[in-house]
mmCIF file of C-alpha atoms in Angstrom:
data_model
loop_
_atom_site.group_PDB
_atom_site.id
_atom_site.type_symbol
_atom_site.label_atom_id
_atom_site.label_comp_id
_atom_site.label_asym_id
_atom_site.label_seq_id
_atom_site.Cartn_x
_atom_site.Cartn_y
_atom_site.Cartn_z
ATOM 1 C CA MET A 1 19.742 -4.403 20.186
ATOM 2 C CA LYS A 2 23.303 -4.239 18.909
ATOM 3 C CA GLN A 3 22.472 -6.084 15.731
ATOM 4 C CA ILE A 4 19.900 -3.527 14.745
ATOM 5 C CA ASP A 5 22.343 -0.561 15.097
ATOM 6 C CA GLN A 6 24.922 -2.586 12.983
ATOM 7 C CA PHE A 7 22.212 -3.281 10.379
ATOM 8 C CA ILE A 8 21.355 0.409 10.122
ATOM 9 C CA GLU A 9 25.099 1.267 9.697
ATOM 10 C CA PHE A 10 25.412 -1.462 7.173
ATOM 11 C CA VAL A 11 22.446 -0.181 5.126
ATOM 12 C CA ARG A 12 23.611 3.437 5.224
ATOM 13 C CA ASP A 13 27.005 2.282 3.985
ATOM 14 C CA GLN A 14 25.386 0.569 0.978
ATOM 15 C CA TYR A 15 23.407 3.589 0.014
ATOM 16 C CA LYS A 16 26.030 6.046 1.139
ATOM 17 C CA THR A 17 23.519 8.433 2.869
ATOM 18 C CA THR A 18 22.605 9.547 6.300
ATOM 19 C CA ASP A 19 19.165 10.610 5.011
ATOM 20 C CA PHE A 20 16.016 8.604 5.218
ATOM 21 C CA ILE A 21 16.322 5.293 3.422
ATOM 22 C CA PRO A 22 13.111 4.122 1.711
ATOM 23 C CA LEU A 23 12.151 0.506 1.193
ATOM 24 C CA HIS A 24 12.333 0.663 -2.586
ATOM 25 C CA GLU A 25 12.617 3.798 -4.822
ATOM 26 C CA PRO A 26 12.945 3.949 -8.617
ATOM 27 C CA ARG A 27 16.096 4.738 -10.521
ATOM 28 C CA PHE A 28 15.992 6.861 -13.567
ATOM 29 C CA GLN A 29 19.496 6.727 -15.127
ATOM 30 C CA GLY A 30 18.784 5.774 -18.770
ATOM 31 C CA ASN A 31 16.651 7.094 -21.628
ATOM 32 C CA GLU A 32 13.656 8.105 -19.559
ATOM 33 C CA LYS A 33 13.716 11.830 -20.129
ATOM 34 C CA LYS A 34 14.609 11.393 -23.794
ATOM 35 C CA TYR A 35 11.739 9.013 -24.591
ATOM 36 C CA VAL A 36 9.158 11.107 -22.540
ATOM 37 C CA LEU A 37 10.182 14.311 -24.323
ATOM 38 C CA GLU A 38 9.917 12.491 -27.654
ATOM 39 C CA THR A 39 6.307 11.519 -26.705
ATOM 40 C CA ILE A 40 5.541 15.108 -25.753
ATOM 41 C CA ASP A 41 6.944 16.350 -29.040
ATOM 42 C CA SER A 42 4.887 13.866 -30.944
ATOM 43 C CA THR A 43 1.724 14.964 -29.235
ATOM 44 C CA PHE A 44 0.694 11.281 -28.881
ATOM 45 C CA VAL A 45 0.626 11.310 -25.096
ATOM 46 C CA SER A 46 -2.545 9.364 -24.549
ATOM 47 C CA SER A 47 -3.404 5.709 -25.138
ATOM 48 C CA VAL A 48 -2.139 5.423 -28.795
ATOM 49 C CA GLY A 49 1.448 5.806 -29.723
ATOM 50 C CA ALA A 50 4.772 4.214 -30.750
ATOM 51 C CA TYR A 51 5.852 3.559 -27.136
ATOM 52 C CA VAL A 52 2.666 1.606 -26.204
ATOM 53 C CA ASP A 53 3.446 -0.738 -29.197
ATOM 54 C CA LEU A 54 7.166 -1.002 -28.305
ATOM 55 C CA PHE A 55 6.336 -1.753 -24.652
ATOM 56 C CA GLU A 56 4.025 -4.628 -25.629
ATOM 57 C CA GLU A 57 6.728 -6.026 -27.967
ATOM 58 C CA MET A 58 9.365 -5.812 -25.278
ATOM 59 C CA MET A 59 7.104 -7.408 -22.518
ATOM 60 C CA ALA A 60 6.242 -10.318 -24.927
ATOM 61 C CA GLU A 61 10.005 -10.920 -25.310
ATOM 62 C CA ILE A 62 10.827 -10.536 -21.640
ATOM 63 C CA SER A 63 8.037 -12.881 -20.650
ATOM 64 C CA GLN A 64 8.583 -15.323 -23.510
ATOM 65 C CA THR A 65 4.988 -15.176 -24.421
ATOM 66 C CA GLU A 66 2.975 -14.735 -27.582
ATOM 67 C CA ARG A 67 1.165 -11.511 -26.618
ATOM 68 C CA ALA A 68 1.499 -8.806 -24.227
ATOM 69 C CA VAL A 69 -1.052 -5.932 -23.554
ATOM 70 C CA ALA A 70 -0.319 -2.732 -21.912
ATOM 71 C CA VAL A 71 -2.749 -1.586 -19.214
ATOM 72 C CA VAL A 72 -3.051 1.149 -16.606
ATOM 73 C CA ASN A 73 -1.899 -0.951 -13.581
ATOM 74 C CA GLY A 74 -1.442 -4.356 -12.244
ATOM 75 C CA THR A 75 -4.732 -4.607 -10.480
ATOM 76 C CA ALA A 76 -6.636 -3.836 -13.745
ATOM 77 C CA ALA A 77 -4.529 -6.447 -15.464
ATOM 78 C CA LEU A 78 -5.505 -9.029 -12.755
ATOM 79 C CA GLN A 79 -9.224 -8.197 -13.077
ATOM 80 C CA VAL A 80 -9.205 -8.627 -16.795
ATOM 81 C CA ALA A 81 -7.035 -11.713 -16.846
ATOM 82 C CA LEU A 82 -9.438 -13.431 -14.438
ATOM 83 C CA ARG A 83 -12.348 -12.477 -16.609
ATOM 84 C CA LEU A 84 -10.574 -13.890 -19.726
ATOM 85 C CA ALA A 85 -9.904 -17.071 -17.811
ATOM 86 C CA GLY A 86 -13.618 -17.551 -17.375
ATOM 87 C CA VAL A 87 -14.303 -16.158 -13.828
ATOM 88 C CA LYS A 88 -17.929 -15.166 -13.486
ATOM 89 C CA GLN A 89 -20.181 -13.960 -10.751
ATOM 90 C CA GLY A 90 -20.466 -16.368 -7.792
ATOM 91 C CA ASP A 91 -17.510 -18.402 -8.950
ATOM 92 C CA GLU A 92 -14.576 -19.322 -6.606
ATOM 93 C CA VAL A 93 -10.929 -18.543 -7.218
ATOM 94 C CA LEU A 94 -8.219 -20.401 -5.320
ATOM 95 C CA THR A 95 -5.572 -18.101 -4.068
ATOM 96 C CA GLN A 96 -3.330 -17.133 -1.082
ATOM 97 C CA ALA A 97 -4.111 -15.018 1.936
ATOM 98 C CA LEU A 98 -0.471 -13.966 2.228
ATOM 99 C CA THR A 99 -0.569 -11.455 -0.597
ATOM 100 C CA PHE A 100 -1.068 -7.780 -1.388
ATOM 101 C CA VAL A 101 -4.664 -6.783 -1.320
ATOM 102 C CA ALA A 102 -4.928 -6.307 -5.181
ATOM 103 C CA THR A 103 -4.804 -10.152 -5.630
ATOM 104 C CA ALA A 104 -7.973 -10.603 -3.561
ATOM 105 C CA ASN A 105 -9.577 -7.340 -4.902
ATOM 106 C CA ALA A 106 -9.283 -8.422 -8.494
ATOM 107 C CA ILE A 107 -11.288 -11.515 -7.669
ATOM 108 C CA ALA A 108 -13.912 -9.453 -5.940
ATOM 109 C CA TYR A 109 -14.092 -7.052 -8.936
ATOM 110 C CA ASN A 110 -15.354 -10.079 -10.973
ATOM 111 C CA ASN A 111 -18.014 -10.667 -8.313
ATOM 112 C CA ALA A 112 -16.255 -13.896 -7.455
ATOM 113 C CA LYS A 113 -15.167 -15.361 -4.161
ATOM 114 C CA PRO A 114 -11.609 -15.800 -3.094
ATOM 115 C CA VAL A 115 -10.706 -19.189 -1.429
ATOM 116 C CA PHE A 116 -7.656 -18.659 0.722
ATOM 117 C CA LEU A 117 -5.250 -21.603 0.825
ATOM 118 C CA ASP A 118 -1.978 -21.851 2.581
ATOM 119 C CA VAL A 119 1.481 -20.997 1.327
ATOM 120 C CA ASP A 120 4.829 -22.872 1.377
ATOM 121 C CA LEU A 121 7.418 -21.797 3.773
ATOM 122 C CA ASP A 122 10.209 -21.888 1.252
ATOM 123 C CA THR A 123 8.472 -19.941 -1.517
ATOM 124 C CA LEU A 124 6.162 -17.658 0.397
ATOM 125 C CA GLY A 125 3.595 -18.471 -2.355
ATOM 126 C CA LEU A 126 0.553 -20.613 -2.863
ATOM 127 C CA SER A 127 1.183 -24.214 -1.863
ATOM 128 C CA PRO A 128 0.402 -26.897 -4.442
ATOM 129 C CA LYS A 129 -0.102 -29.420 -1.604
ATOM 130 C CA ALA A 130 -2.649 -27.143 0.058
ATOM 131 C CA VAL A 131 -4.497 -26.671 -3.333
ATOM 132 C CA GLU A 132 -4.424 -30.488 -3.853
ATOM 133 C CA ALA A 133 -5.701 -31.157 -0.336
ATOM 134 C CA PHE A 134 -8.625 -28.651 -0.772
ATOM 135 C CA LEU A 135 -9.554 -30.110 -4.073
ATOM 136 C CA GLU A 136 -9.430 -33.737 -2.848
ATOM 137 C CA GLU A 137 -11.850 -32.821 -0.110
ATOM 138 C CA GLN A 138 -14.147 -30.339 -1.766
ATOM 139 C CA GLY A 139 -13.551 -30.568 -5.532
ATOM 140 C CA GLU A 140 -15.828 -32.293 -7.993
ATOM 141 C CA LEU A 141 -15.102 -32.582 -11.665
ATOM 142 C CA ARG A 142 -18.003 -31.995 -14.154
ATOM 143 C CA GLU A 143 -18.200 -31.765 -17.805
ATOM 144 C CA ASP A 144 -17.774 -27.946 -17.899
ATOM 145 C CA GLY A 145 -15.076 -27.736 -15.184
ATOM 146 C CA CYS A 146 -14.391 -28.052 -11.533
ATOM 147 C CA TYR A 147 -16.971 -27.413 -8.848
ATOM 148 C CA ASN A 148 -16.914 -27.009 -5.003
ATOM 149 C CA LYS A 149 -19.300 -29.846 -4.056
ATOM 150 C CA LYS A 150 -20.009 -28.230 -0.672
ATOM 151 C CA THR A 151 -20.987 -24.829 -2.003
ATOM 152 C CA GLY A 152 -22.084 -25.833 -5.527
ATOM 153 C CA ASN A 153 -19.897 -22.975 -7.012
ATOM 154 C CA LYS A 154 -17.736 -23.343 -9.881
ATOM 155 C CA ILE A 155 -13.872 -23.162 -9.135
ATOM 156 C CA SER A 156 -13.006 -21.209 -12.242
ATOM 157 C CA ALA A 157 -9.356 -20.177 -11.591
ATOM 158 C CA CYS A 158 -6.301 -20.505 -9.480
ATOM 159 C CA LEU A 159 -4.372 -17.416 -8.763
ATOM 160 C CA PRO A 160 -0.933 -17.851 -7.288
ATOM 161 C CA MET A 161 1.207 -14.759 -6.474
ATOM 162 C CA HIS A 162 5.020 -14.812 -6.769
ATOM 163 C CA THR A 163 5.751 -13.115 -3.410
ATOM 164 C CA PHE A 164 8.566 -10.519 -3.463
ATOM 165 C CA GLY A 165 9.824 -12.124 -6.780
ATOM 166 C CA PHE A 166 10.147 -15.637 -5.252
ATOM 167 C CA PRO A 167 8.449 -18.168 -7.749
ATOM 168 C CA VAL A 168 5.783 -20.448 -6.551
ATOM 169 C CA ASP A 169 6.369 -24.177 -7.244
ATOM 170 C CA LEU A 170 4.884 -23.903 -10.664
ATOM 171 C CA ASN A 171 5.413 -27.435 -12.023
ATOM 172 C CA GLU A 172 3.646 -28.997 -9.146
ATOM 173 C CA LEU A 173 0.904 -26.404 -9.059
ATOM 174 C CA MET A 174 0.277 -26.703 -12.781
ATOM 175 C CA ASP A 175 0.064 -30.447 -12.541
ATOM 176 C CA VAL A 176 -2.639 -30.188 -9.807
ATOM 177 C CA CYS A 177 -4.707 -27.590 -11.689
ATOM 178 C CA ASN A 178 -4.434 -29.421 -14.946
ATOM 179 C CA LYS A 179 -5.714 -32.560 -13.220
ATOM 180 C CA TRP A 180 -8.670 -30.618 -11.972
ATOM 181 C CA ASN A 181 -9.235 -28.601 -15.095
ATOM 182 C CA ILE A 182 -8.671 -25.268 -13.372
ATOM 183 C CA PRO A 183 -7.012 -22.395 -15.355
ATOM 184 C CA VAL A 184 -4.034 -20.783 -13.772
ATOM 185 C CA VAL A 185 -3.560 -17.025 -13.877
ATOM 186 C CA GLU A 186 -0.229 -15.881 -12.489
ATOM 187 C CA ASP A 187 0.090 -12.820 -10.415
ATOM 188 C CA ALA A 188 3.642 -12.018 -11.362
ATOM 189 C CA ALA A 189 3.252 -8.352 -10.339
ATOM 190 C CA GLU A 190 6.363 -8.520 -8.234
ATOM 191 C CA SER A 191 8.467 -11.037 -10.182
ATOM 192 C CA ILE A 192 9.503 -9.587 -13.561
ATOM 193 C CA GLY A 193 12.848 -11.011 -14.429
ATOM 194 C CA SER A 194 12.440 -14.008 -12.004
ATOM 195 C CA THR A 195 12.514 -17.556 -13.510
ATOM 196 C CA TYR A 196 11.429 -20.997 -12.616
ATOM 197 C CA HIS A 197 13.461 -23.880 -14.239
ATOM 198 C CA GLY A 198 14.712 -21.339 -16.749
ATOM 199 C CA LYS A 199 11.381 -19.898 -17.841
ATOM 200 C CA PRO A 200 9.973 -16.478 -16.857
ATOM 201 C CA THR A 201 7.299 -16.292 -14.130
ATOM 202 C CA GLY A 202 4.037 -15.113 -15.739
ATOM 203 C CA SER A 203 4.543 -17.489 -18.757
ATOM 204 C CA PHE A 204 3.352 -20.789 -17.158
ATOM 205 C CA GLY A 205 -0.346 -20.086 -16.724
ATOM 206 C CA GLN A 206 -3.106 -19.433 -19.196
ATOM 207 C CA LEU A 207 -2.483 -15.765 -18.513
ATOM 208 C CA GLY A 208 0.069 -13.706 -16.382
ATOM 209 C CA ILE A 209 0.149 -10.226 -15.201
ATOM 210 C CA TYR A 210 2.821 -7.667 -14.205
ATOM 211 C CA SER A 211 2.822 -4.431 -12.282
ATOM 212 C CA PHE A 212 4.919 -1.318 -12.997
ATOM 213 C CA ASN A 213 3.905 0.718 -9.958
ATOM 214 C CA GLY A 214 6.383 3.279 -8.630
ATOM 215 C CA ASN A 215 7.763 0.903 -6.059
ATOM 216 C CA LYS A 216 8.639 -1.838 -8.519
ATOM 217 C CA ILE A 217 12.069 -2.708 -9.991
ATOM 218 C CA VAL A 218 11.032 -0.895 -13.343
ATOM 219 C CA THR A 219 8.228 1.595 -13.218
ATOM 220 C CA ALA A 220 5.809 3.384 -15.608
ATOM 221 C CA GLY A 221 4.714 5.581 -12.744
ATOM 222 C CA GLY A 222 1.915 3.060 -12.712
ATOM 223 C CA GLY A 223 1.217 0.588 -15.325
ATOM 224 C CA GLY A 224 0.627 -2.976 -15.835
ATOM 225 C CA ALA A 225 0.684 -5.773 -18.518
ATOM 226 C CA ILE A 226 -1.260 -8.954 -19.321
ATOM 227 C CA VAL A 227 0.567 -11.670 -21.116
ATOM 228 C CA SER A 228 -0.503 -14.940 -22.634
ATOM 229 C CA ASN A 229 0.744 -17.722 -24.896
ATOM 230 C CA ASP A 230 -2.678 -17.770 -26.583
ATOM 231 C CA LYS A 231 -2.338 -14.977 -29.083
ATOM 232 C CA GLN A 232 -6.070 -14.839 -29.632
ATOM 233 C CA MET A 233 -6.738 -14.507 -25.876
ATOM 234 C CA GLY A 234 -4.136 -11.760 -25.783
ATOM 235 C CA ASN A 235 -5.690 -9.849 -28.670
ATOM 236 C CA PHE A 236 -9.059 -10.090 -26.854
ATOM 237 C CA ALA A 237 -7.425 -8.681 -23.751
ATOM 238 C CA LYS A 238 -6.329 -5.718 -25.811
ATOM 239 C CA HIS A 239 -9.845 -5.332 -27.055
ATOM 240 C CA LEU A 240 -11.463 -5.449 -23.614
ATOM 241 C CA THR A 241 -8.990 -3.027 -22.079
ATOM 242 C CA THR A 242 -9.450 -0.470 -24.798
ATOM 243 C CA THR A 243 -13.191 -0.041 -24.158
ATOM 244 C CA ALA A 244 -14.090 -3.014 -26.518
ATOM 245 C CA LYS A 245 -14.134 -0.582 -29.405
ATOM 246 C CA LYS A 246 -14.235 -2.145 -32.866
ATOM 247 C CA PRO A 247 -11.734 -0.669 -35.338
ATOM 248 C CA HIS A 248 -13.303 1.978 -37.604
ATOM 249 C CA LYS A 249 -12.121 5.299 -39.023
ATOM 250 C CA TYR A 250 -14.780 7.302 -37.327
ATOM 251 C CA GLU A 251 -17.607 5.256 -35.954
ATOM 252 C CA TYR A 252 -17.958 4.375 -32.269
ATOM 253 C CA VAL A 253 -19.047 0.792 -32.049
ATOM 254 C CA HIS A 254 -18.428 -1.312 -28.872
ATOM 255 C CA ASP A 255 -19.316 -4.964 -28.832
ATOM 256 C CA GLU A 256 -18.496 -5.950 -25.193
ATOM 257 C CA LEU A 257 -18.703 -4.450 -21.788
ATOM 258 C CA GLY A 258 -15.201 -3.106 -21.974
ATOM 259 C CA HIS A 259 -12.754 -1.301 -19.669
ATOM 260 C CA ASN A 260 -10.983 1.992 -20.207
ATOM 261 C CA TYR A 261 -7.738 0.452 -18.833
ATOM 262 C CA ARG A 262 -5.355 1.883 -21.385
ATOM 263 C CA MET A 263 -1.693 2.811 -20.576
ATOM 264 C CA PRO A 264 -0.941 6.249 -21.824
ATOM 265 C CA ASN A 265 1.935 6.667 -24.286
ATOM 266 C CA LEU A 266 3.790 8.884 -21.883
ATOM 267 C CA ASN A 267 3.866 6.144 -19.381
ATOM 268 C CA ALA A 268 4.858 3.574 -21.919
ATOM 269 C CA ALA A 269 7.839 5.753 -22.903
ATOM 270 C CA LEU A 270 9.054 5.750 -19.335
ATOM 271 C CA ILE A 271 8.692 2.004 -18.909
ATOM 272 C CA CYS A 272 10.392 1.306 -22.224
ATOM 273 C CA ALA A 273 13.401 3.130 -20.922
ATOM 274 C CA GLN A 274 13.246 1.275 -17.685
ATOM 275 C CA LEU A 275 12.936 -2.098 -19.377
ATOM 276 C CA GLU A 276 16.167 -1.384 -21.141
ATOM 277 C CA GLN A 277 17.897 -1.429 -17.797
ATOM 278 C CA LEU A 278 15.957 -4.368 -16.235
ATOM 279 C CA ASP A 279 18.932 -6.804 -16.482
ATOM 280 C CA SER A 280 21.426 -4.429 -14.921
ATOM 281 C CA PHE A 281 19.006 -3.509 -12.208
ATOM 282 C CA ILE A 282 18.382 -7.108 -11.307
ATOM 283 C CA GLU A 283 22.186 -7.952 -11.395
ATOM 284 C CA ASN A 284 22.733 -4.991 -9.000
ATOM 285 C CA LYS A 285 20.088 -6.135 -6.649
ATOM 286 C CA ARG A 286 21.353 -9.764 -6.641
ATOM 287 C CA LYS A 287 24.844 -8.351 -5.537
ATOM 288 C CA LEU A 288 23.058 -6.446 -2.681
ATOM 289 C CA ALA A 289 21.187 -9.619 -1.747
ATOM 290 C CA GLU A 290 24.631 -11.472 -1.440
ATOM 291 C CA LYS A 291 25.903 -8.761 0.868
ATOM 292 C CA TYR A 292 22.743 -8.928 3.016
ATOM 293 C CA GLU A 293 23.074 -12.751 3.198
ATOM 294 C CA SER A 294 26.605 -12.626 4.419
ATOM 295 C CA PHE A 295 25.748 -9.853 7.001
ATOM 296 C CA PHE A 296 22.755 -11.654 8.497
ATOM 297 C CA GLU A 297 24.553 -14.963 8.479
ATOM 298 C CA GLU A 298 26.926 -13.691 11.171
ATOM 299 C CA TRP A 299 23.921 -13.068 13.494
ATOM 300 C CA GLY A 300 22.198 -16.271 12.689
ATOM 301 C CA ILE A 301 19.317 -14.479 11.124
ATOM 302 C CA ASN A 302 17.545 -16.079 8.106
ATOM 303 C CA PHE A 303 17.840 -13.904 5.009
ATOM 304 C CA ARG A 304 15.413 -15.226 2.522
ATOM 305 C CA LYS A 305 17.347 -16.462 -0.647
ATOM 306 C CA GLU A 306 16.354 -18.234 -3.847
ATOM 307 C CA ASN A 307 15.492 -21.860 -4.136
ATOM 308 C CA PRO A 308 17.132 -24.277 -6.390
ATOM 309 C CA ASP A 309 16.065 -24.036 -10.069
ATOM 310 C CA THR A 310 14.871 -20.547 -9.548
ATOM 311 C CA THR A 311 16.377 -17.127 -10.204
ATOM 312 C CA VAL A 312 14.926 -14.365 -8.076
ATOM 313 C CA ASN A 313 14.903 -10.759 -8.869
ATOM 314 C CA TYR A 314 14.958 -9.861 -5.282
ATOM 315 C CA TRP A 315 12.331 -7.004 -5.677
ATOM 316 C CA LEU A 316 11.836 -6.755 -1.940
ATOM 317 C CA MET A 317 14.479 -8.492 0.149
ATOM 318 C CA CYS A 318 13.377 -9.969 3.458
ATOM 319 C CA VAL A 319 14.546 -11.541 6.733
ATOM 320 C CA GLU A 320 12.782 -14.064 8.904
ATOM 321 C CA LEU A 321 12.938 -13.068 12.637
ATOM 322 C CA GLU A 322 12.468 -15.251 15.679
ATOM 323 C CA ASP A 323 8.828 -14.211 16.461
ATOM 324 C CA ARG A 324 6.394 -11.323 16.414
ATOM 325 C CA LYS A 325 7.997 -9.660 19.312
ATOM 326 C CA GLU A 326 11.351 -9.569 17.685
ATOM 327 C CA ARG A 327 9.771 -8.537 14.401
ATOM 328 C CA ASP A 328 8.110 -5.599 16.081
ATOM 329 C CA MET A 329 11.182 -4.476 17.801
ATOM 330 C CA PHE A 330 13.174 -4.560 14.577
ATOM 331 C CA LEU A 331 10.415 -2.571 12.801
ATOM 332 C CA ASN A 332 10.131 0.048 15.550
ATOM 333 C CA GLU A 333 13.874 0.658 15.893
ATOM 334 C CA THR A 334 14.698 0.757 12.152
ATOM 335 C CA ASN A 335 11.950 3.085 11.213
ATOM 336 C CA GLU A 336 12.565 5.410 14.203
ATOM 337 C CA LYS A 337 16.169 5.716 12.993
ATOM 338 C CA GLY A 338 15.282 6.560 9.380
ATOM 339 C CA VAL A 339 15.660 3.206 7.714
ATOM 340 C CA MET A 340 12.351 1.995 6.260
ATOM 341 C CA THR A 341 11.465 -1.651 7.029
ATOM 342 C CA ARG A 342 8.033 -3.205 6.667
ATOM 343 C CA PRO A 343 6.137 -6.281 7.857
ATOM 344 C CA ILE A 344 4.652 -8.627 5.389
ATOM 345 C CA TRP A 345 0.981 -7.978 4.586
ATOM 346 C CA LYS A 346 -1.814 -8.704 7.062
ATOM 347 C CA LEU A 347 -3.506 -11.849 5.959
ATOM 348 C CA MET A 348 -6.397 -11.228 3.681
ATOM 349 C CA TYR A 349 -9.059 -12.954 5.780
ATOM 350 C CA LYS A 350 -8.075 -10.520 8.658
ATOM 351 C CA LEU A 351 -9.452 -7.669 6.567
ATOM 352 C CA PRO A 352 -13.142 -6.796 7.093
ATOM 353 C CA MET A 353 -14.201 -7.341 3.456
ATOM 354 C CA TYR A 354 -12.788 -10.960 3.352
ATOM 355 C CA GLU A 355 -13.212 -12.165 6.908
ATOM 356 C CA ASN A 356 -16.028 -14.582 5.921
ATOM 357 C CA CYS A 357 -14.250 -16.131 2.996
ATOM 358 C CA PHE A 358 -13.174 -19.808 3.221
ATOM 359 C CA ARG A 359 -9.629 -20.458 4.417
ATOM 360 C CA ASP A 360 -7.736 -23.576 5.450
ATOM 361 C CA GLU A 361 -5.613 -23.840 8.529
ATOM 362 C CA GLN A 362 -3.070 -21.150 7.227
ATOM 363 C CA LYS A 363 -0.356 -22.527 9.508
ATOM 364 C CA ASN A 364 2.503 -21.442 7.324
ATOM 365 C CA ALA A 365 0.891 -18.087 6.405
ATOM 366 C CA GLU A 366 0.457 -17.144 10.121
ATOM 367 C CA TYR A 367 3.913 -18.300 10.889
ATOM 368 C CA LEU A 368 5.406 -15.969 8.176
ATOM 369 C CA GLU A 369 3.093 -13.036 8.991
ATOM 370 C CA ASP A 370 4.629 -13.024 12.517
ATOM 371 C CA ARG A 371 8.205 -13.108 11.331
ATOM 372 C CA ILE A 372 8.905 -11.713 7.847
ATOM 373 C CA VAL A 373 10.263 -8.176 7.500
ATOM 374 C CA ASN A 374 11.216 -6.420 4.260
ATOM 375 C CA ILE A 375 14.370 -4.354 4.273
ATOM 376 C CA PRO A 376 15.689 -1.651 1.936
ATOM 377 C CA SER A 377 15.953 -3.145 -1.541
ATOM 378 C CA SER A 378 16.545 -0.211 -3.962
ATOM 379 C CA VAL A 379 19.164 -0.593 -6.721
ATOM 380 C CA VAL A 380 22.447 0.714 -5.319
ATOM 381 C CA ILE A 381 23.779 3.602 -7.308
ATOM 382 C CA ASP A 382 27.469 2.913 -8.171
ATOM 383 C CA GLY A 383 29.994 5.551 -7.234
#
């Protein structure tokens, strides 16, 4: 396919290499070494240190929330955020099947049940209309919240995920969930720096979470964060993720079943240096997205771009191909020739541990699963 060869040539020209081109690799071109060495010199390399505190301050500012809490990874952040939102054993959580497995796993870690609802074609994320349709059919408001009148289980949270950095339609989703008294927890693992109507993703729900895995725009090697505009809830998140230990000079007193989900100061030093470059990284990626858009437009291929009233970080850029056959051909040829591309995730209910969970028709999710391919999206090194 001539277009694929030209695509490979185009990508190699952007990254100026004939070597293997990964989907997304980190860039360390700021104060990373300096801050990590300072941490080593201080001997505060574990879960207490100046960079942990600085990271939490920086994330509260970036997310425009009252409190941010450093944790070991995004999945841990999700698990605890759902617990804080009130998710308990046997409850149901409304979410999307078109997502990375951590979204569903975090629900299961709380011994709750994911309810998989469809996504919107334009956002790739949880559809407010699908949520509303499900609740109109199966929801029942009671004094202590919303229940599934068919199963009898409480619907204790709604968990949208901002796919590849593209914001969900948050205004409409928040309206639906507020009407049914369901807390929203935003899985903003992929969308740091993205905005919806001028506000950062992660700041709309009762809680939000971010991931700083090695393949994200900015990385701590791992790492995650919980954010909230409820400062008391944020402080409790800090308590739970640091083994629920009460402050004391020397006694070990733990008053909750806590988690050892603390981010080491070493990792915090790395992510602080990365966050200093977040704006420039996103600017760089948005320029690359413009080039991709122009390239694919010539071939009549739909390069996914941001919707009105949103600003997208373009964490992973993607194209929508004609069908699964064309998708698979594109994947095979690019990967065989050293340019990494990847299909969107397998839908969660197609995995053995979630195959018996409730799902709606999933018309849009299945359409996208057959067609969406991620393409190389790393920050381009100038010069």
